[in-house]
XYZ file of C-alpha atoms in Angstrom:
357
model
C -0.042 0.276 0.382
C 2.708 2.862 1.608
C 4.045 1.369 -2.386
C 1.523 2.919 -4.077
C 1.476 5.945 -2.783
C 4.328 9.365 -3.390
C 5.860 11.208 -0.648
C 5.597 15.134 -0.501
C 8.054 17.170 1.170
C 7.719 20.002 3.527
C 8.915 23.743 1.673
C 11.770 25.537 3.416
C 9.731 27.572 5.590
C 7.091 24.538 6.614
C 10.597 22.569 8.102
C 11.463 25.304 10.245
C 8.947 26.029 11.590
C 8.774 22.545 12.556
C 12.437 22.148 14.488
C 11.368 24.929 16.341
C 7.750 24.151 17.551
C 9.786 20.512 18.034
C 13.094 21.568 20.619
C 9.828 24.187 22.377
C 7.977 21.072 22.650
C 10.615 18.941 23.964
C 11.517 21.412 26.332
C 8.433 21.978 28.032
C 7.891 17.679 28.253
C 11.266 17.754 30.163
C 9.639 20.626 32.464
C 6.978 18.780 32.371
C 8.348 15.182 34.218
C 10.564 17.079 36.475
C 7.535 19.022 37.726
C 5.576 16.221 38.388
C 8.608 14.260 39.908
C 9.648 17.286 42.304
C 5.288 17.226 43.544
C 2.643 14.261 43.248
C -0.285 17.561 43.814
C -1.529 18.706 40.604
C -2.653 16.365 37.454
C 0.144 15.354 34.238
C -2.685 14.828 31.341
C -6.437 15.218 31.514
C -9.023 14.560 28.483
C -11.339 17.119 27.867
C -14.783 16.732 25.536
C -16.047 19.617 23.487
C -17.727 18.273 21.115
C -18.967 14.474 21.952
C -21.018 13.888 18.544
C -18.862 11.879 15.801
C -18.845 12.132 11.947
C -18.265 8.668 11.476
C -19.570 5.108 13.706
C -16.734 2.787 13.771
C -18.689 -0.696 15.320
C -16.494 -1.225 18.389
C -16.955 2.911 19.798
C -18.410 3.865 23.097
C -17.301 7.393 22.925
C -19.307 9.080 20.327
C -22.771 9.775 19.004
C -24.865 12.062 16.633
C -27.091 14.114 17.728
C -25.066 16.466 20.874
C -24.457 20.071 20.566
C -20.376 20.958 20.716
C -19.795 22.899 24.350
C -20.429 26.441 24.028
C -16.394 27.410 24.062
C -16.544 30.090 27.046
C -17.602 26.940 29.133
C -14.664 25.840 27.089
C -12.437 28.081 28.573
C -13.719 28.084 31.947
C -13.339 24.154 32.579
C -9.527 25.198 31.411
C -8.394 28.241 32.898
C -9.863 25.646 36.130
C -7.674 23.487 35.080
C -4.752 24.980 34.261
C -5.094 26.572 38.260
C -4.715 23.061 39.791
C -1.174 22.433 37.817
C -2.378 20.582 34.947
C 0.808 20.171 32.453
C -0.827 18.609 28.918
C -4.999 18.473 27.426
C -5.415 16.649 25.549
C -8.933 16.786 23.207
C -11.034 14.116 22.207
C -14.852 13.482 21.494
C -16.008 12.101 19.197
C -14.390 13.807 16.748
C -13.409 17.205 18.165
C -12.930 18.793 14.756
C -16.400 19.143 14.339
C -16.378 21.842 16.849
C -16.298 25.105 15.232
C -14.068 27.427 17.815
C -11.789 23.727 18.149
C -8.593 26.062 16.728
C -10.214 28.492 19.235
C -9.654 25.810 22.602
C -5.761 24.765 21.728
C -4.758 28.377 21.347
C -6.852 29.150 24.898
C -4.031 25.884 25.768
C -1.387 27.550 24.814
C -2.664 30.678 26.769
C -2.505 29.259 29.823
C 0.813 27.480 29.524
C -0.499 23.664 29.446
C 1.188 21.378 26.469
C -1.955 21.024 23.482
C -2.300 17.584 21.830
C -5.797 16.103 19.805
C -6.514 13.099 19.096
C -8.921 12.808 15.543
C -10.291 10.531 13.091
C -8.176 13.051 10.230
C -11.346 13.099 8.019
C -11.629 16.464 8.700
C -8.540 18.071 7.824
C -7.550 19.611 4.626
C -4.730 22.114 4.248
C -6.713 25.186 5.399
C -7.935 23.295 8.637
C -3.563 22.293 9.398
C -2.738 25.568 9.459
C -5.388 27.248 11.680
C -3.840 24.108 14.328
C -0.355 25.626 13.782
C -1.623 28.833 13.610
C -3.685 27.527 17.627
C -0.187 25.968 18.464
C -1.260 22.229 18.581
C 2.085 20.364 19.842
C 0.638 16.884 18.919
C -1.150 15.198 16.830
C -2.686 11.371 16.991
C -5.016 9.546 14.386
C -5.450 6.129 14.352
C -6.271 3.573 11.376
C -7.053 0.845 11.435
C -7.268 -1.121 7.751
C -5.944 -0.654 4.790
C -8.794 -0.355 3.406
C -12.608 1.028 4.604
C -14.904 -2.155 6.186
C -18.119 -2.309 7.785
C -16.290 -1.796 10.777
C -14.662 1.262 10.340
C -13.940 3.875 7.648
C -10.876 4.609 9.533
C -8.664 3.319 6.679
C -5.463 3.817 5.310
C -6.579 4.991 1.163
C -9.419 7.196 2.325
C -6.914 8.895 5.110
C -4.318 8.377 3.235
C -4.220 11.805 0.827
C -4.668 13.949 4.418
C -1.384 12.248 5.834
C -0.021 13.766 3.286
C -1.450 17.542 3.624
C 0.277 17.057 7.071
C 3.587 15.609 6.013
C 2.889 18.881 3.860
C 1.612 20.764 6.136
C 1.521 20.616 9.520
C 3.994 22.100 12.722
C 2.924 20.244 14.695
C 4.209 16.574 15.468
C 1.779 13.690 14.442
C 1.257 10.571 15.848
C -0.355 7.328 13.461
C -1.381 4.400 15.611
C -2.919 1.600 14.432
C -4.596 -1.607 15.396
C -3.734 -5.378 16.042
C -6.626 -7.798 18.070
C -9.827 -8.638 18.380
C -12.677 -8.003 15.528
C -9.328 -6.964 13.203
C -9.748 -8.779 9.790
C -6.064 -8.051 8.360
C -2.973 -8.226 10.866
C -1.201 -7.445 8.131
C -2.498 -3.486 8.333
C -1.317 -2.837 10.526
C 3.212 -3.249 9.559
C 1.433 -1.558 6.206
C -0.030 1.837 8.391
C 3.400 1.599 10.628
C 5.543 1.510 7.232
C 3.853 4.572 5.466
C 4.129 6.673 8.378
C 7.412 6.905 8.859
C 8.249 6.827 5.486
C 5.622 10.756 5.903
C 7.944 11.209 9.084
C 5.659 10.436 11.091
C 5.925 9.081 13.759
C 3.980 5.500 15.029
C 2.167 3.145 17.926
C 0.299 -0.417 18.052
C -2.937 -0.643 20.141
C -4.410 -3.351 21.135
C -8.261 -3.905 21.007
C -9.999 -5.604 24.039
C -12.316 -8.436 23.113
C -15.916 -8.125 22.980
C -15.854 -8.268 26.694
C -13.549 -5.564 26.901
C -11.055 -8.542 28.501
C -7.418 -8.755 27.661
C -7.496 -11.014 24.581
C -3.533 -13.202 24.077
C -2.221 -11.127 20.880
C -1.812 -14.746 17.752
C 1.867 -16.029 16.869
C 1.485 -13.258 13.650
C 0.507 -10.506 15.656
C 2.473 -10.392 18.079
C 5.768 -10.411 15.390
C 4.100 -7.333 13.611
C 3.299 -5.995 16.960
C 7.331 -5.974 17.811
C 8.033 -4.488 14.761
C 6.089 -1.916 14.879
C 6.912 -0.963 18.451
C 10.253 -1.566 16.949
C 9.153 1.413 14.335
C 8.644 3.449 17.382
C 11.462 4.315 18.647
C 10.970 7.819 19.335
C 7.186 7.089 21.050
C 7.093 6.993 24.883
C 6.045 3.955 24.486
C 9.033 2.614 24.431
C 10.287 2.975 28.361
C 7.542 0.633 29.682
C 6.353 -3.094 29.546
C 2.303 -1.893 29.904
C 1.707 -2.772 25.665
C 4.200 -5.828 25.789
C 1.811 -7.289 28.381
C -1.407 -6.268 26.733
C -0.233 -7.643 23.950
C 0.610 -11.212 25.456
C -2.591 -10.824 27.757
C -1.186 -10.027 30.969
C -1.841 -8.870 33.883
C 0.200 -5.651 34.759
C 0.842 -4.984 38.369
C 0.896 -1.023 38.372
C -0.769 1.909 40.497
C -3.000 3.848 38.506
C -3.316 7.693 39.554
C -6.406 8.911 37.845
C -9.045 10.592 38.931
C -5.869 12.398 40.096
C -2.414 12.581 37.739
C -4.933 12.120 35.193
C -8.337 12.912 34.437
C -10.983 12.379 31.828
C -13.441 15.707 31.816
C -16.544 14.366 29.522
C -18.726 17.268 27.703
C -20.964 17.732 30.891
C -18.245 18.749 32.654
C -18.263 15.967 35.025
C -14.239 13.918 35.902
C -14.044 10.321 35.600
C -11.289 8.116 36.434
C -10.240 7.587 32.324
C -12.976 6.710 29.098
C -13.614 3.001 29.803
C -14.872 4.312 33.246
C -17.189 7.045 32.710
C -19.300 7.638 35.493
C -16.940 7.390 38.369
C -16.535 9.731 40.531
C -18.955 11.807 38.449
C -18.029 14.587 39.739
C -18.167 18.113 38.010
C -15.032 20.002 37.397
C -16.148 22.439 39.931
C -16.173 20.943 42.746
C -13.877 18.632 42.553
C -11.564 19.885 44.996
C -7.606 18.873 45.692
C -8.863 16.487 49.229
C -10.720 15.068 46.533
C -7.765 14.390 43.964
C -5.666 13.182 46.476
C -7.737 10.158 47.623
C -7.721 9.478 44.128
C -3.925 9.651 44.068
C -4.121 6.477 46.997
C -7.176 4.456 45.638
C -6.869 0.916 44.550
C -8.537 0.575 40.986
C -10.444 -2.683 40.760
C -9.663 -2.490 36.288
C -6.193 -1.516 36.538
C -4.754 -5.190 36.056
C -6.086 -5.530 33.005
C -6.904 -1.610 31.971
C -6.201 -1.271 27.937
C -6.013 2.627 28.202
C -2.400 3.380 27.598
C -1.893 6.821 28.210
C -3.414 6.580 31.856
C -0.562 4.232 32.605
C 2.088 6.126 30.992
C 0.603 8.853 33.060
C 1.485 6.398 36.105
C 4.943 5.306 35.528
C 5.982 8.748 37.363
C 4.598 7.387 40.053
C 4.536 3.401 40.227
C 8.203 3.778 42.756
C 6.027 5.432 45.260
C 2.917 5.883 47.788
C 0.891 2.633 47.959
C -2.025 3.160 47.003
C -4.370 1.829 50.338
C -7.655 2.911 49.943
C -10.679 2.223 48.274
C -12.818 3.440 45.956
C -16.272 6.039 47.678
C -19.493 6.030 46.448
C -20.839 7.120 42.987
C -21.910 10.523 42.888
C -25.685 9.954 42.657
C -27.395 11.330 39.356
C -28.582 14.694 40.191
C -32.383 14.279 41.762
C -34.993 16.560 39.413
C -36.497 19.069 40.272
C -39.698 18.254 41.952
C -43.527 20.317 40.955
C -44.810 21.711 43.897
C -48.074 22.057 43.363
C -50.061 24.915 44.714
C -53.767 24.343 46.448
C -55.877 21.150 46.871
C -55.636 17.697 44.215
C -58.834 16.510 43.925
C -58.565 13.083 45.452
C -56.512 14.541 48.510
C -58.462 14.239 51.728
């Protein structure tokens, strides 16, 4: 597949801007790591959802709808201000499809203005040269696209065939860093597709990672022999990726439970479109507390709380955050009861009602 596609070269101006942003981002990431090692009292990474709606309907996805409205810009800014006040280092925008938010560049700009690193996860379908330049101007630093197959099928349209032109535009115009994530595991028809996608990503100058899809029960399932070979080759191709520093994905690939300290709810937060704090995208509902009411004491409790789902977790970004604290502070607390849903206001009846005695 990759051999059928052309290579593109960015202009000298784009290369210069890209190099400068890369250096600045790396310096800020080093400061982020230093800050995280010194103090455990602030979030390292927060996922925010500005838009739950998506332009696709991948059958395996549980994180989208086809009707909800985007979060208003001022409300997004308010949430980002709260997160900045907590000392948050990195904000990753996801969805749904975040590019469906009509003011997504303003959201990114506000992240940067508040001194936080700005990343985005997108399906890539809404990218064009104009949109890429808007993201450049807003200060986006990281973008990730997951590509599920070489050609579209009934499970996913996120294929190399449908997205390759957009990848070429990114290679030509983007000054932010781009990572292409391929997938292996349950439901993937042709594991060789992941290898094609990874090689194409590297060919275009992007980083490459591989995700492992859990089975239909949400559990780890070991990869087969050929899938494991492909996994190891892609991990080697992704030598510039942070994922190479830990064994998490290797455990997932082999269906092994992993021994680590999940700091979700504290060092990692997931803020849904309703402004509620959750452990992560796969544990939405707990603690389910509005961000405006989420206190430092609550974050501290979650820092020391042992998560029942940690051993068989498949959410790599949460585990990567946990690396910075795995060596300290054993978790001895248990989760608090889930916050009850809001009670609807009761209708007050004025005067007597027929049948009352």
